[in-house]
mmCIF file of C-alpha atoms in Angstrom:
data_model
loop_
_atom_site.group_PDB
_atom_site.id
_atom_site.type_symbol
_atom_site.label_atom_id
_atom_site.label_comp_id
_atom_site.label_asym_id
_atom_site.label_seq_id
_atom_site.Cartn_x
_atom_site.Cartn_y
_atom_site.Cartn_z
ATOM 1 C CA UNK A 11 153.489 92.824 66.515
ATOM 2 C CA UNK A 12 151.095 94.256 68.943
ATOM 3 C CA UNK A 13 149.976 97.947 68.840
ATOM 4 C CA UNK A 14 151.268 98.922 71.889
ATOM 5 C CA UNK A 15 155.112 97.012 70.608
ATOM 6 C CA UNK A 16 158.173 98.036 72.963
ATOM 7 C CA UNK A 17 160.857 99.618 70.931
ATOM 8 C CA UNK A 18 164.085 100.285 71.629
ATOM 9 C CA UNK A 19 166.704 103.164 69.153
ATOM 10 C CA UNK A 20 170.274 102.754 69.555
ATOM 11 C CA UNK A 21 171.734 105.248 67.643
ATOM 12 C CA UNK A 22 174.041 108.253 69.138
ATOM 13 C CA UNK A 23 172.562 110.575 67.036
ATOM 14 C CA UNK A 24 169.706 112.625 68.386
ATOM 15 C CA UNK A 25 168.227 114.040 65.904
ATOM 16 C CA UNK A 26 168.001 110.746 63.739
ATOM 17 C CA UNK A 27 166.767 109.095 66.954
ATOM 18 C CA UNK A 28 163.847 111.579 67.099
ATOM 19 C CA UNK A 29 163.212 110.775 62.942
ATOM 20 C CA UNK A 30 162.849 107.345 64.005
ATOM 21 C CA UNK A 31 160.318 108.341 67.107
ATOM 22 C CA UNK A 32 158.214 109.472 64.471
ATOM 23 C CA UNK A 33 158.021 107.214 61.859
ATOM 24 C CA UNK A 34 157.443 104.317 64.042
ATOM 25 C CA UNK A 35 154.597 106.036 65.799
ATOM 26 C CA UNK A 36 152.984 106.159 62.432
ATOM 27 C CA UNK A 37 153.216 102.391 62.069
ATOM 28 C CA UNK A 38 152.849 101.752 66.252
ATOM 29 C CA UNK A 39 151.156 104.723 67.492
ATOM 30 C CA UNK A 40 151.215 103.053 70.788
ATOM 31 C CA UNK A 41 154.185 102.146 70.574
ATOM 32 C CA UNK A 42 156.349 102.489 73.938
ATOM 33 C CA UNK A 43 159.832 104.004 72.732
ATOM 34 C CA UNK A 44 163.361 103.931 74.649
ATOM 35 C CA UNK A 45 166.636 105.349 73.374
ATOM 36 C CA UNK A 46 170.515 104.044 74.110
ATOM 37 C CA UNK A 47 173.027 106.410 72.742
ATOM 38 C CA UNK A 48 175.478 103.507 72.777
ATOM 39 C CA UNK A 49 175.700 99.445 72.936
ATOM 40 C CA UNK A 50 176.109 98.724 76.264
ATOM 41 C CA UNK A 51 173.277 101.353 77.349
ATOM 42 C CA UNK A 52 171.177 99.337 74.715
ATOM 43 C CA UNK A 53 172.493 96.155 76.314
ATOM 44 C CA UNK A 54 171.699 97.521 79.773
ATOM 45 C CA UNK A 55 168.372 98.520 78.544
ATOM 46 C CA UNK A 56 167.214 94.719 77.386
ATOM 47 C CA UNK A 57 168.104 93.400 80.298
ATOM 48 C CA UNK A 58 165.940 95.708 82.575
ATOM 49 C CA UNK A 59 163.228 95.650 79.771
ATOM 50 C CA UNK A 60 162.343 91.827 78.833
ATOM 51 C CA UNK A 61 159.361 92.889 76.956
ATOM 52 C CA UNK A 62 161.355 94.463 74.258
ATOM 53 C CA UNK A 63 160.093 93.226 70.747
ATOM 54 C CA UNK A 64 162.232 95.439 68.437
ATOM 55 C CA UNK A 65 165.770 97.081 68.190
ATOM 56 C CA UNK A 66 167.170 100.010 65.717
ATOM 57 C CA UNK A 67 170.453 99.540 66.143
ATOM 58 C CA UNK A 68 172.982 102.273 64.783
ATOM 59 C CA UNK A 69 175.903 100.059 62.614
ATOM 60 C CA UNK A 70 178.494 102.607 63.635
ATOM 61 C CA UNK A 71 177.951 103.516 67.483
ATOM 62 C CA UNK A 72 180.117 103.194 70.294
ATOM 63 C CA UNK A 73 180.096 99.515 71.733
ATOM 64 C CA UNK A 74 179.343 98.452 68.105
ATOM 65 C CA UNK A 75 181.792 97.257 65.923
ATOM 66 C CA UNK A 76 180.293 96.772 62.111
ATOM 67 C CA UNK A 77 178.030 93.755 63.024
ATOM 68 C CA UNK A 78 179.011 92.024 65.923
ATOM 69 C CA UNK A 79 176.345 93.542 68.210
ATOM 70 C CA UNK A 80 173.863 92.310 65.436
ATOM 71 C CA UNK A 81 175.226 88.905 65.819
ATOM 72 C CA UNK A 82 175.291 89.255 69.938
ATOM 73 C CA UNK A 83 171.749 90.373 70.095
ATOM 74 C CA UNK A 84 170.761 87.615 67.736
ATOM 75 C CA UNK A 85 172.658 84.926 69.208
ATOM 76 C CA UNK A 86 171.932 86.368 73.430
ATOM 77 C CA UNK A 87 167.892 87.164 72.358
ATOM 78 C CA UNK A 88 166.745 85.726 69.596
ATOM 79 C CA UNK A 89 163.149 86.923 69.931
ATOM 80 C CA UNK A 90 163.985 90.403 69.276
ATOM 81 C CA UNK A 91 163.869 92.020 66.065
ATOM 82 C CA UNK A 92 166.909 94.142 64.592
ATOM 83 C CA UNK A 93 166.428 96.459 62.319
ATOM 84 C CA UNK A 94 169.502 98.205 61.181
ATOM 85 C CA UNK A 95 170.091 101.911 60.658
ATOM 86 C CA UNK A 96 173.431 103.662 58.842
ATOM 87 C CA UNK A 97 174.631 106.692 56.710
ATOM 88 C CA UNK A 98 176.881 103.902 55.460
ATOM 89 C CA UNK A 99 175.023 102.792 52.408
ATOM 90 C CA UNK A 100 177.343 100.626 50.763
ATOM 91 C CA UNK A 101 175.302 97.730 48.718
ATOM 92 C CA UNK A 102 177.482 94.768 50.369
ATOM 93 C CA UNK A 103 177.338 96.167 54.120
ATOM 94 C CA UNK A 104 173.510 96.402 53.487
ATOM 95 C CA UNK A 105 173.393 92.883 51.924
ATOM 96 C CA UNK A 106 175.619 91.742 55.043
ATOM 97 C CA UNK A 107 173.258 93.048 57.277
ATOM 98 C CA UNK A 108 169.928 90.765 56.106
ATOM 99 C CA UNK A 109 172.442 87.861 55.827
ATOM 100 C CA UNK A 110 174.077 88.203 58.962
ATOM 101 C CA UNK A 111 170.246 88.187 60.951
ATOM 102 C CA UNK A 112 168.652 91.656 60.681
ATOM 103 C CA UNK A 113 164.999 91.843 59.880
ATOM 104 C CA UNK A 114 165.716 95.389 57.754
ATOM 105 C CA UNK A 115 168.151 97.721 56.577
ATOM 106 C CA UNK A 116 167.535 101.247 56.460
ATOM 107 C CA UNK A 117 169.888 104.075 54.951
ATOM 108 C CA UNK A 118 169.663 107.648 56.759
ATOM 109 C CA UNK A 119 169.137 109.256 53.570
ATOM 110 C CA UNK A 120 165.768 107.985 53.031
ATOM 111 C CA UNK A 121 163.013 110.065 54.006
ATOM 112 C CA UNK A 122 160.351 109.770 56.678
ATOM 113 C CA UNK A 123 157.735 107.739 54.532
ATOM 114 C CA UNK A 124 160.418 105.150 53.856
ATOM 115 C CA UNK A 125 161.190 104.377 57.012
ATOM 116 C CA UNK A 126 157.435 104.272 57.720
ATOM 117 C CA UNK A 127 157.204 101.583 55.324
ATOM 118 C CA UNK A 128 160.503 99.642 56.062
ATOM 119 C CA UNK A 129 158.657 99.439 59.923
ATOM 120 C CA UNK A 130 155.740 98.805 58.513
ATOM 121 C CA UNK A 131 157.291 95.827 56.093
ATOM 122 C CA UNK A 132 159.000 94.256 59.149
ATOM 123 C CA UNK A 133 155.467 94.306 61.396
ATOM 124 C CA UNK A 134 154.320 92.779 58.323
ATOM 125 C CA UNK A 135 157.266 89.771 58.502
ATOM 126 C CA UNK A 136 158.770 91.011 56.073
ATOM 127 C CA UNK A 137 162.735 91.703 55.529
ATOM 128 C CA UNK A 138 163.145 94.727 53.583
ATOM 129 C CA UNK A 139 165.981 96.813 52.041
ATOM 130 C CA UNK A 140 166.088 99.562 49.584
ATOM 131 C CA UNK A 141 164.229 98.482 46.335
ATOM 132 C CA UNK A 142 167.321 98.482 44.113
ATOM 133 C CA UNK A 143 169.172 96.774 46.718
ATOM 134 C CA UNK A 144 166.760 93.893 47.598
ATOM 135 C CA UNK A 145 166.519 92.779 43.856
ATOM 136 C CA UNK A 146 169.823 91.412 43.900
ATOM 137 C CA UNK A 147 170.685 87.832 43.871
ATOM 138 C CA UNK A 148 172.624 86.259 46.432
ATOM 139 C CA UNK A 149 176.377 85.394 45.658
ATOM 140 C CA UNK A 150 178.366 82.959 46.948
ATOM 141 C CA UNK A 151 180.087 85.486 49.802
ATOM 142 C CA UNK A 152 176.305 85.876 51.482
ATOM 143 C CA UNK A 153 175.891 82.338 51.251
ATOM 144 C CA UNK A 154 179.313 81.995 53.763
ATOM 145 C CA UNK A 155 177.617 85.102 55.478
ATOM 146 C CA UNK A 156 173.944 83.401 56.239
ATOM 147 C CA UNK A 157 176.136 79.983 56.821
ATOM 148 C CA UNK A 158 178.582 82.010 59.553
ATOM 149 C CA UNK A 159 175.378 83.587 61.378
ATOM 150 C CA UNK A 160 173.786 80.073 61.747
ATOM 151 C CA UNK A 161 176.894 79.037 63.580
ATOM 152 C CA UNK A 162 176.962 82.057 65.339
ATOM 153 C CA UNK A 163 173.285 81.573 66.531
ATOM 154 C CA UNK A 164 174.156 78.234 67.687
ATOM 155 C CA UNK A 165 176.855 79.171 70.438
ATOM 156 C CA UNK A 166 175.929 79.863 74.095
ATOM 157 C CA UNK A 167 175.978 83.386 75.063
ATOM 158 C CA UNK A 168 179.403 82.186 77.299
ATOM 159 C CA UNK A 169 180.476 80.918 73.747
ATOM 160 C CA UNK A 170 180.040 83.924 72.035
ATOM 161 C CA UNK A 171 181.732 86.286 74.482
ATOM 162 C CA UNK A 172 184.828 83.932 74.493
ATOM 163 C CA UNK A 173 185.087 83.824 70.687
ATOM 164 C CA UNK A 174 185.251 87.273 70.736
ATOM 165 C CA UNK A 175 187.869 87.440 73.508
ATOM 166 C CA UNK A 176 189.837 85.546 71.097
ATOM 167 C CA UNK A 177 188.639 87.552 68.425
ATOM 168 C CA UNK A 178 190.736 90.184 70.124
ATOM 169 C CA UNK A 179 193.695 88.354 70.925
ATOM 170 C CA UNK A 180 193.261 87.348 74.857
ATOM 171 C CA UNK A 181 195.297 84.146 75.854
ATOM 172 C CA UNK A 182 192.288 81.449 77.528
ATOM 173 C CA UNK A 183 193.985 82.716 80.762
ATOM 174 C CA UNK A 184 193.406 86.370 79.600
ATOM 175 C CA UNK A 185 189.498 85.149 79.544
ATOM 176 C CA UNK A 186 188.890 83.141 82.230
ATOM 177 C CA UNK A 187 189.884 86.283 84.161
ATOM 178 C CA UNK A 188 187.878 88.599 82.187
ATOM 179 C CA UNK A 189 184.871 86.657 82.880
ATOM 180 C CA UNK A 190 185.632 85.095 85.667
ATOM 181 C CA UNK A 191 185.292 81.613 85.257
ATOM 182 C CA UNK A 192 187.913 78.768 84.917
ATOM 183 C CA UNK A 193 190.696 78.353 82.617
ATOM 184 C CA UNK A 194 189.448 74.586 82.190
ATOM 185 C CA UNK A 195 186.308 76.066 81.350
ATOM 186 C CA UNK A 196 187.420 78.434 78.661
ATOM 187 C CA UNK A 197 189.350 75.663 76.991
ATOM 188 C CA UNK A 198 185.964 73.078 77.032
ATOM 189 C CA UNK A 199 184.385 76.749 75.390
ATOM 190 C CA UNK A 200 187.467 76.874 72.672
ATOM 191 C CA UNK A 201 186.371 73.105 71.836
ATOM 192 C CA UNK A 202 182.921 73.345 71.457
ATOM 193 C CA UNK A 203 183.472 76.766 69.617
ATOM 194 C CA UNK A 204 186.314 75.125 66.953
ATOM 195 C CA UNK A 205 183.641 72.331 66.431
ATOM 196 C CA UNK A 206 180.564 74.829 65.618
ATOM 197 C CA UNK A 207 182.471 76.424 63.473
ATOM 198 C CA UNK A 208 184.368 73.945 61.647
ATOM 199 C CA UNK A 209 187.419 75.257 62.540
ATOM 200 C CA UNK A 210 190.868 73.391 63.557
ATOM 201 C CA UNK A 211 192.444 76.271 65.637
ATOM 202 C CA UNK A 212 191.156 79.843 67.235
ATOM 203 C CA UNK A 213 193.576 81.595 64.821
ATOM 204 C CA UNK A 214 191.045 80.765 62.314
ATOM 205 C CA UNK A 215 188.002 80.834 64.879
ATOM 206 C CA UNK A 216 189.420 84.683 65.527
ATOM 207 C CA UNK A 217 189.132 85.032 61.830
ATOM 208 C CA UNK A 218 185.774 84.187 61.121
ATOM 209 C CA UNK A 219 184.607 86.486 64.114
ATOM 210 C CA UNK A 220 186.666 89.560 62.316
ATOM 211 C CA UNK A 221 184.471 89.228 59.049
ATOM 212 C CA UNK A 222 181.606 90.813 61.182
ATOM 213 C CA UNK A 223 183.725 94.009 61.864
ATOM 214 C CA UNK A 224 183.696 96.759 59.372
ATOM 215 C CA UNK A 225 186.101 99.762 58.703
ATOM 216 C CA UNK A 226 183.649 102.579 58.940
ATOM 217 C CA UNK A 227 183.031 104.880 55.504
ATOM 218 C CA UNK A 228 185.139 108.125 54.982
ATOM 219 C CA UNK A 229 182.120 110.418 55.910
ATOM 220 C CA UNK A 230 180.093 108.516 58.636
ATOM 221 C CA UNK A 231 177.822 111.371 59.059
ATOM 222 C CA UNK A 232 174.524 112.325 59.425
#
C-alpha cells in the first residue's frame, strides 16, 4: 500500500471509529481517512471516492447484515481491502470472516497496538486474526464457506443484488420493479445465478445467500 493509502471506517460507533483513526495513522501516517456511520453511507462513499484502497467495516451496523456487505464489496470492488471490525468475538464468525473474503479480523477488545499490527499485517499481505484464533485448522464448514464466496465473487453486481432480492423473498416481478429492469431479464439473472451456484431452484439459491447473515450476540456493545 502506498503511504499516503485512502481509508475508509464504517462503523457507527464513534469512539471506536476515532481508535481506529489512530492506529492506522501509526501504520499510514499519511493516510487520508473517511468515516460512514452506516452501509449505504460507506457504499455512497466508494462510489464518490474510486481511489479507496481499504475498508473497516463494522459486522453489526445498519445496512449490514452479518456478512453480506463483505461479500457485496468483494464481489462489486474487488480491489479493495476489507478488514473486519466486531465486539462479536465468536471463533466461527471470525473464521467466517477470512473465509468469506476479508483480509483481517479484528475484535474491539484488543488494544491499540494490536490493531496497529493487524493494519500493519494486512499492508504487509498478510491475513491476520487473533493468534489463538489463526492457528486453527480449517474444517470442512470453511471449506463450503471459501467455496460459497468464490461463487459469490463470480456473479455480476446485477447478479448479486437479485440473489439477494430472492434472498428476501421478492417474486422476479417483485425485482424487476425494484431495480427496474425487465422481468425477462431477472429470470435470464435467476439462470445464470442457479448455474453459479449449483443450485436447481432459488429456494435453495435463497438459502445459500442466508448463511452470510448472522443473529447478532446478546451484548453487541462496545
Amino acid at each position: 500500500m502506498m503511504s499516503d493509502a485512502q481509508v475508509i471506517i464504517a462503523d457507527d460507533h464513534p469512539l471506536f471509529r476515532t481508535a481506529l483513526k489512530q492506529a492506522v495513522y501509526e501504520c499510514i501516517p499519511d493516510a487520508a481517512i473517511i468515516e460512514a456511520e452506516s452501509f449505504n453511507e460507506l457504499l455512497a462513499n466508494i462510489e464518490t471516492q474510486p481511489s479507496l484502497e481499504i475498508v473497516f467495516l463494522d459486522l453489526h451496523m445498519p445496512g449490514n447484515d452479518g456478512f453480506t456487505g463483505l461479500t457485496q464489496l468483494r464481489n462489486n470492488h474487488p480491489d479493495l481491502t476489507v478488514i473486519m471490525v466486531s465486539s462479536d468475538e465468536r471463533t466461527d464468525v471470525m473464521r467466517k470472516a477470512i473465509n468469506f473474503g476479508a483480509a483481517a479480523f479484528i475484535p474491539k477488545s484488543v488494544n491499540l497496538a494490536t490493531i496497529a499490527s493487524a493494519v500493519d499485517s494486512v499492508l504487509n499481505g498478510e491475513t491476520w486474526l487473533p493468534d489463538d484464533i489463526e492457528k486453527l485448522p480449517d474444517d470442512e464448514q470453511a471449506q463450503k464457506n471459501k467455496q460459497l464466496a468464490k461463487q459469490l465473487a463470480h456473479l455480476t453486481p446485477q447478479q448479486y443484488n437479485v440473489l439477494s432480492l430472492i434472498a428476501d423473498g421478492q417474486l422476479n416481478k417483485q425485482i424487476a420493479g425494484i431495480l427496474n429492469i425487465k422481468e425477462n431479464t431477472v429470470k435470464k439473472h435467476v439462470s445464470a445465478i442457479l448455474l453459479q451456484l449449483g443450485v436447481n431452484n432459488r429456494t435453495l439459491a435463497g438459502i445459500a445467500y442466508q448463511q452470510l447473515t448472522l443473529n447478532p450476540p446478546q451484548h453487541d456493545v462496545l
